[in-house]
Amino acid sequence: MSTFTIDTGTSRATPSPVPGKRMTAPSIRLRKSDRRTEQPLVMLTAYTMRMAQLLDPHCDMLLVGDSLGQVIYGLPSTIPVTMEMMSAHGAAVVRGSWHALVAVDMPFGSYEASPAQAFESASRIMKETGCAAVKLEGGEAIAATIEFLTNRGIPVIGHVGLTPQAVNVLGGYGARGREEREAAKILADAKAVDDAGAFCIVVEGVLEEVAVRITREVAAPVIGIGASAQCDGQVLVIDDMLGMFERTPRFVKRYDDLAARIGEAARVYADEVRSRSFPTPEQTYHQKP
Ligand code: KIV
């Protein structure tokens, strides 16, 4: 069922929200009680209005991830992503959705210096996009900031395990928690973020045993990516799961092969243009009789 109408003046889809309530941080948090989640939470990344429209009916949360750096802008990592990028794409995703909670990633350098810096950046993102939450990376080192934001009206999603903004410290994007010391640190990070008031926690790129322990031991819902089916929910980068790239990480399931289908559509179009078989009379304007 589509929840959006076509504006007949512009032929563009415009969001026309059906009366209903968006998912909220408390409603997401309440999906887990006594360390158990009945129905797993569904989250996907989205970066544009139209993709948000398509994903919204199926998702509890849409994440405007800073993965847009690589996915949309062709950057080598998430490090160069700016507030302006997050703001523009966050606003587009909010405009294209009515049901899912929209969370926007805080870009590298916008929150690490102090809780006050984080509040300034997060409040700007919320004002400019209309999103209902922000996500930031880090564990024990960032817990005080999460508490500061939460106490001042900003719902926060934590992100522990493989934290891509720390790639230069971690030395790569490999799975974390292979050694006991590292596994214990990731668990401590998740607990710190949980105690600080994060309403859910993304756990990325960890061994299954680590993800299961975190899921059992923290109160907030745990959203896994490259983690475990036993997490309280899952998130994937939308372009990865649609098969937009030739190479996908091992933890991604490709639900489509869009790259091949887009390439084929472009090839047929190019052939038809070159052979003058497009446009046909059907796509051509004539004087009305
Ligand atoms: O930036 C992103 O898309 C993310 C998800 C992979 C969790 O942080």
Short mmCIF file of C-alpha atoms and ligand atoms in Angstrom, two decimals:
data_model
loop_
_atom_site.label_atom_id
_atom_site.label_comp_id
_atom_site.label_asym_id
_atom_site.label_seq_id
_atom_site.Cartn_x
_atom_site.Cartn_y
_atom_site.Cartn_z
CA MET A 1 0.00 0.00 0.00
CA SER A 2 1.39 3.38 -0.97
CA THR A 3 1.11 6.17 1.55
CA PHE A 4 2.15 8.87 -0.89
CA THR A 5 0.30 10.67 -3.65
CA ILE A 6 1.50 12.05 -6.93
CA ASP A 7 1.34 15.83 -7.22
CA THR A 8 -0.45 16.17 -10.56
CA GLY A 9 1.10 19.60 -11.17
CA THR A 10 4.66 18.39 -11.01
CA SER A 11 4.31 14.62 -11.51
CA ARG A 12 6.52 14.23 -8.47
CA ALA A 13 5.68 12.11 -5.46
CA THR A 14 4.99 14.22 -2.43
CA PRO A 15 4.69 12.80 1.03
CA SER A 16 1.13 13.00 2.29
CA PRO A 17 1.34 11.45 5.70
CA VAL A 18 -1.55 9.22 6.65
CA PRO A 19 -2.81 10.04 10.10
CA GLY A 20 -0.69 7.90 12.33
CA LYS A 21 2.13 8.01 14.73
CA ARG A 22 5.79 7.77 13.97
CA MET A 23 7.86 5.34 15.95
CA THR A 24 9.52 7.17 18.85
CA ALA A 25 12.64 6.55 20.90
CA PRO A 26 10.55 5.33 23.87
CA SER A 27 8.46 3.03 21.64
CA ILE A 28 11.65 1.50 20.21
CA ARG A 29 13.18 1.15 23.69
CA LEU A 30 10.03 -0.57 24.97
CA ARG A 31 10.29 -3.30 22.34
CA LYS A 32 12.82 -4.91 24.69
CA SER A 33 11.84 -5.77 28.21
CA ASP A 34 13.51 -8.09 30.71
CA ARG A 35 16.38 -8.45 28.22
CA ARG A 36 14.03 -9.93 25.56
CA THR A 37 12.59 -8.63 22.29
CA GLU A 38 9.49 -10.40 21.02
CA GLN A 39 9.68 -9.11 17.44
CA PRO A 40 13.09 -8.04 16.08
CA LEU A 41 13.48 -4.38 15.10
CA VAL A 42 13.98 -3.58 11.41
CA MET A 43 16.35 -0.80 10.39
CA LEU A 44 17.82 0.16 7.01
CA THR A 45 19.89 3.11 5.93
CA ALA A 46 18.30 5.69 3.62
CA TYR A 47 19.80 8.81 2.13
CA THR A 48 17.17 10.19 -0.24
CA MET A 49 13.48 11.14 -0.14
CA ARG A 50 12.35 8.54 -2.66
CA MET A 51 14.24 5.67 -1.05
CA ALA A 52 12.79 6.69 2.32
CA GLN A 53 9.28 6.52 0.81
CA LEU A 54 9.92 3.00 -0.43
CA LEU A 55 11.49 1.68 2.78
CA ASP A 56 9.35 3.47 5.34
CA PRO A 57 6.35 1.09 5.40
CA HIS A 58 8.66 -1.85 6.14
CA CYS A 59 11.01 -0.39 8.73
CA ASP A 60 10.86 0.58 12.40
CA MET A 61 13.82 2.91 11.95
CA LEU A 62 15.56 4.59 9.00
CA LEU A 63 19.18 5.52 9.57
CA VAL A 64 20.74 8.35 7.63
CA GLY A 65 24.17 6.79 8.08
CA ASP A 66 27.44 8.57 7.48
CA SER A 67 28.07 5.61 5.17
CA LEU A 68 26.60 8.10 2.67
CA GLY A 69 30.19 9.31 2.42
CA GLN A 70 31.16 6.17 0.49
CA VAL A 71 27.71 5.24 -0.90
CA ILE A 72 26.58 8.63 -2.24
CA TYR A 73 29.72 10.76 -2.44
CA GLY A 74 32.38 8.18 -3.37
CA LEU A 75 34.59 9.15 -0.44
CA PRO A 76 37.21 6.68 0.80
CA SER A 77 35.80 6.52 4.36
CA THR A 78 33.30 8.27 6.64
CA ILE A 79 35.97 10.63 7.99
CA PRO A 80 35.40 13.48 5.47
CA VAL A 81 31.60 13.50 5.90
CA THR A 82 30.29 16.94 6.91
CA MET A 83 27.40 18.29 8.96
CA GLU A 84 26.01 19.85 5.78
CA MET A 85 25.83 16.43 4.07
CA MET A 86 24.12 14.82 7.06
CA SER A 87 21.68 17.69 7.35
CA ALA A 88 20.67 17.74 3.68
CA HIS A 89 20.15 13.97 3.45
CA GLY A 90 18.53 13.78 6.90
CA ALA A 91 15.92 16.37 5.90
CA ALA A 92 15.20 14.49 2.64
CA VAL A 93 14.65 11.20 4.50
CA VAL A 94 12.36 12.84 7.06
CA ARG A 95 10.34 14.34 4.19
CA GLY A 96 10.02 10.91 2.59
CA SER A 97 8.80 9.04 5.66
CA TRP A 98 5.93 9.13 8.08
CA HIS A 99 6.10 5.92 10.09
CA ALA A 100 9.70 4.99 10.87
CA LEU A 101 11.83 6.80 13.42
CA VAL A 102 14.52 8.66 11.49
CA ALA A 103 17.96 8.77 13.12
CA VAL A 104 20.87 10.75 11.68
CA ASP A 105 24.54 9.93 12.20
CA MET A 106 26.71 12.59 13.78
CA PRO A 107 29.72 13.00 11.50
CA PHE A 108 33.32 12.55 12.63
CA GLY A 109 34.60 15.63 14.45
CA SER A 110 31.16 16.98 15.35
CA TYR A 111 30.83 15.50 18.85
CA GLU A 112 34.05 14.01 20.25
CA ALA A 113 35.59 17.16 21.77
CA SER A 114 33.04 17.68 24.55
CA PRO A 115 29.41 17.13 25.56
CA ALA A 116 28.77 20.81 24.77
CA GLN A 117 30.13 20.40 21.23
CA ALA A 118 27.97 17.29 20.81
CA PHE A 119 24.87 19.17 22.00
CA GLU A 120 25.49 22.01 19.59
CA SER A 121 25.92 19.60 16.64
CA ALA A 122 23.07 17.26 17.58
CA SER A 123 20.58 20.07 18.19
CA ARG A 124 21.54 21.60 14.82
CA ILE A 125 20.96 18.25 13.08
CA MET A 126 17.57 17.87 14.79
CA LYS A 127 16.46 21.41 13.92
CA GLU A 128 17.61 21.22 10.29
CA THR A 129 16.28 17.73 9.54
CA GLY A 130 13.32 17.09 11.83
CA CYS A 131 14.84 13.73 12.79
CA ALA A 132 13.94 12.15 16.13
CA ALA A 133 17.34 10.84 17.18
CA VAL A 134 21.06 10.95 16.48
CA LYS A 135 23.61 8.14 16.41
CA LEU A 136 27.18 8.47 17.54
CA GLU A 137 30.07 6.05 17.70
CA GLY A 138 32.02 5.04 20.78
CA GLY A 139 31.71 3.32 24.16
CA GLU A 140 33.05 4.22 27.58
CA ALA A 141 34.86 7.28 26.23
CA ILE A 142 31.63 8.81 24.90
CA ALA A 143 29.18 7.65 27.62
CA ALA A 144 29.19 10.99 29.48
CA THR A 145 28.28 12.72 26.21
CA ILE A 146 25.37 10.33 25.61
CA GLU A 147 24.07 11.05 29.12
CA PHE A 148 24.47 14.81 28.55
CA LEU A 149 22.48 14.69 25.30
CA THR A 150 19.77 12.35 26.62
CA ASN A 151 19.23 14.56 29.70
CA ARG A 152 18.76 17.53 27.38
CA GLY A 153 16.11 16.07 25.10
CA ILE A 154 18.19 14.38 22.43
CA PRO A 155 17.53 10.64 21.98
CA VAL A 156 20.78 8.82 21.20
CA ILE A 157 21.59 5.55 19.44
CA GLY A 158 24.97 4.14 20.50
CA HIS A 159 27.36 2.33 18.13
CA VAL A 160 30.04 -0.05 19.43
CA GLY A 161 32.26 -2.85 18.12
CA LEU A 162 33.59 -1.95 14.70
CA THR A 163 33.28 1.84 14.65
CA PRO A 164 34.17 3.02 11.11
CA GLN A 165 35.01 6.59 12.18
CA ALA A 166 37.88 5.06 14.21
CA VAL A 167 39.30 3.18 11.19
CA ASN A 168 42.64 4.93 11.51
CA VAL A 169 42.99 3.71 15.10
CA LEU A 170 41.57 0.23 14.45
CA GLY A 171 43.68 -0.23 11.31
CA GLY A 172 40.87 -1.62 9.13
CA TYR A 173 37.29 -2.85 8.94
CA GLY A 174 37.83 -6.45 10.14
CA ALA A 175 35.54 -8.13 12.68
CA ARG A 176 36.24 -7.22 16.30
CA GLY A 177 36.26 -9.25 19.50
CA ARG A 178 38.46 -12.17 18.44
CA GLU A 179 40.64 -11.80 21.51
CA GLU A 180 39.15 -12.03 25.00
CA ARG A 181 40.52 -8.62 26.03
CA GLU A 182 38.96 -6.94 23.01
CA ALA A 183 35.66 -8.80 23.50
CA ALA A 184 35.54 -7.68 27.16
CA LYS A 185 36.21 -4.07 26.11
CA ILE A 186 33.38 -4.12 23.55
CA LEU A 187 31.01 -5.52 26.20
CA ALA A 188 32.11 -2.80 28.65
CA ASP A 189 31.53 -0.18 25.92
CA ALA A 190 28.01 -1.47 25.26
CA LYS A 191 27.19 -1.45 28.98
CA ALA A 192 28.51 2.08 29.39
CA VAL A 193 26.40 3.33 26.47
CA ASP A 194 23.38 1.47 27.87
CA ASP A 195 23.84 2.94 31.36
CA ALA A 196 24.26 6.40 29.81
CA GLY A 197 20.72 6.20 28.39
CA ALA A 198 21.08 5.23 24.72
CA PHE A 199 17.64 3.98 23.63
CA CYS A 200 19.19 1.40 21.34
CA ILE A 201 22.69 0.31 20.41
CA VAL A 202 24.14 -0.63 17.04
CA VAL A 203 26.71 -3.42 17.39
CA GLU A 204 28.81 -3.72 14.25
CA GLY A 205 31.28 -6.33 13.03
CA VAL A 206 31.77 -8.54 16.07
CA LEU A 207 31.98 -12.29 16.63
CA GLU A 208 28.57 -13.85 17.26
CA GLU A 209 29.45 -14.81 20.86
CA VAL A 210 30.22 -11.16 21.65
CA ALA A 211 26.96 -9.94 20.06
CA VAL A 212 24.92 -12.53 21.97
CA ARG A 213 26.54 -11.58 25.31
CA ILE A 214 25.88 -7.88 24.70
CA THR A 215 22.28 -8.58 23.68
CA ARG A 216 21.71 -10.59 26.87
CA GLU A 217 23.45 -8.14 29.19
CA VAL A 218 22.23 -4.69 28.12
CA ALA A 219 18.74 -3.33 28.68
CA ALA A 220 18.42 -1.36 25.41
CA PRO A 221 17.64 -3.14 22.12
CA VAL A 222 20.78 -4.21 20.26
CA ILE A 223 20.73 -3.71 16.50
CA GLY A 224 23.26 -5.94 14.79
CA ILE A 225 25.19 -5.45 11.55
CA GLY A 226 27.70 -8.20 10.93
CA ALA A 227 26.87 -9.41 14.43
CA SER A 228 24.26 -12.15 15.10
CA ALA A 229 20.70 -13.15 14.23
CA GLN A 230 20.13 -13.25 17.97
CA CYS A 231 20.41 -9.47 18.31
CA ASP A 232 17.20 -7.54 19.03
CA GLY A 233 17.16 -6.21 15.47
CA GLN A 234 19.20 -5.81 12.29
CA VAL A 235 20.44 -2.97 10.11
CA LEU A 236 22.05 -3.03 6.66
CA VAL A 237 23.29 -0.37 4.28
CA ILE A 238 20.52 -0.19 1.67
CA ASP A 239 22.84 -0.06 -1.36
CA ASP A 240 24.64 -3.20 -0.13
CA MET A 241 21.46 -5.24 0.31
CA LEU A 242 20.10 -4.11 -3.06
CA GLY A 243 23.28 -5.26 -4.81
CA MET A 244 24.40 -1.83 -5.99
CA PHE A 245 28.07 -2.70 -5.59
CA GLU A 246 30.08 -5.52 -7.16
CA ARG A 247 31.70 -6.32 -3.82
CA THR A 248 29.77 -6.64 -0.60
CA PRO A 249 31.05 -7.53 2.84
CA ARG A 250 30.55 -11.15 3.96
CA PHE A 251 27.79 -10.24 6.45
CA VAL A 252 25.60 -8.66 3.76
CA LYS A 253 22.84 -10.63 2.09
CA ARG A 254 22.09 -9.29 -1.38
CA TYR A 255 18.32 -9.18 -1.80
CA ASP A 256 18.57 -7.92 -5.39
CA ASP A 257 21.09 -7.29 -8.13
CA LEU A 258 20.19 -3.68 -8.91
CA ALA A 259 23.60 -2.77 -10.32
CA ALA A 260 23.17 -5.31 -13.10
CA ARG A 261 19.56 -4.28 -13.74
CA ILE A 262 20.43 -0.57 -13.92
CA GLY A 263 23.35 -1.30 -16.25
CA GLU A 264 21.07 -3.34 -18.52
CA ALA A 265 18.39 -0.60 -18.59
CA ALA A 266 21.05 1.99 -19.52
CA ARG A 267 22.43 -0.32 -22.25
CA VAL A 268 18.96 -0.79 -23.84
CA TYR A 269 18.32 2.98 -23.65
CA ALA A 270 21.69 3.77 -25.27
CA ASP A 271 20.99 1.26 -28.09
CA GLU A 272 17.55 2.77 -28.73
CA VAL A 273 18.87 6.34 -28.77
CA ARG A 274 21.63 5.39 -31.21
CA SER A 275 19.19 3.53 -33.48
CA ARG A 276 16.59 6.34 -33.20
CA SER A 277 13.99 3.88 -31.89
CA PHE A 278 13.51 6.07 -28.80
CA PRO A 279 11.45 8.22 -28.44
CA THR A 280 8.47 6.58 -30.18
CA PRO A 281 5.30 8.52 -31.13
CA GLU A 282 3.97 7.54 -27.68
CA GLN A 283 6.59 9.69 -25.99
CA THR A 284 6.34 12.60 -28.48
CA TYR A 285 4.17 15.76 -28.27
CA HIS A 286 1.97 16.75 -31.23
CA GLN A 287 -0.55 19.50 -31.88
CA LYS A 288 -3.91 18.47 -30.38
CA PRO A 289 -6.50 17.78 -33.14
O1 KIV B 1 26.76 4.72 8.63
C1 KIV B 1 26.05 3.72 8.63
O2 KIV B 1 25.38 3.38 7.65
C2 KIV B 1 26.00 2.94 9.85
C3 KIV B 1 25.38 1.59 9.76
C4 KIV B 1 26.23 0.69 9.01
C5 KIV B 1 25.03 1.05 11.09
O3 KIV B 1 26.48 3.36 10.84
#
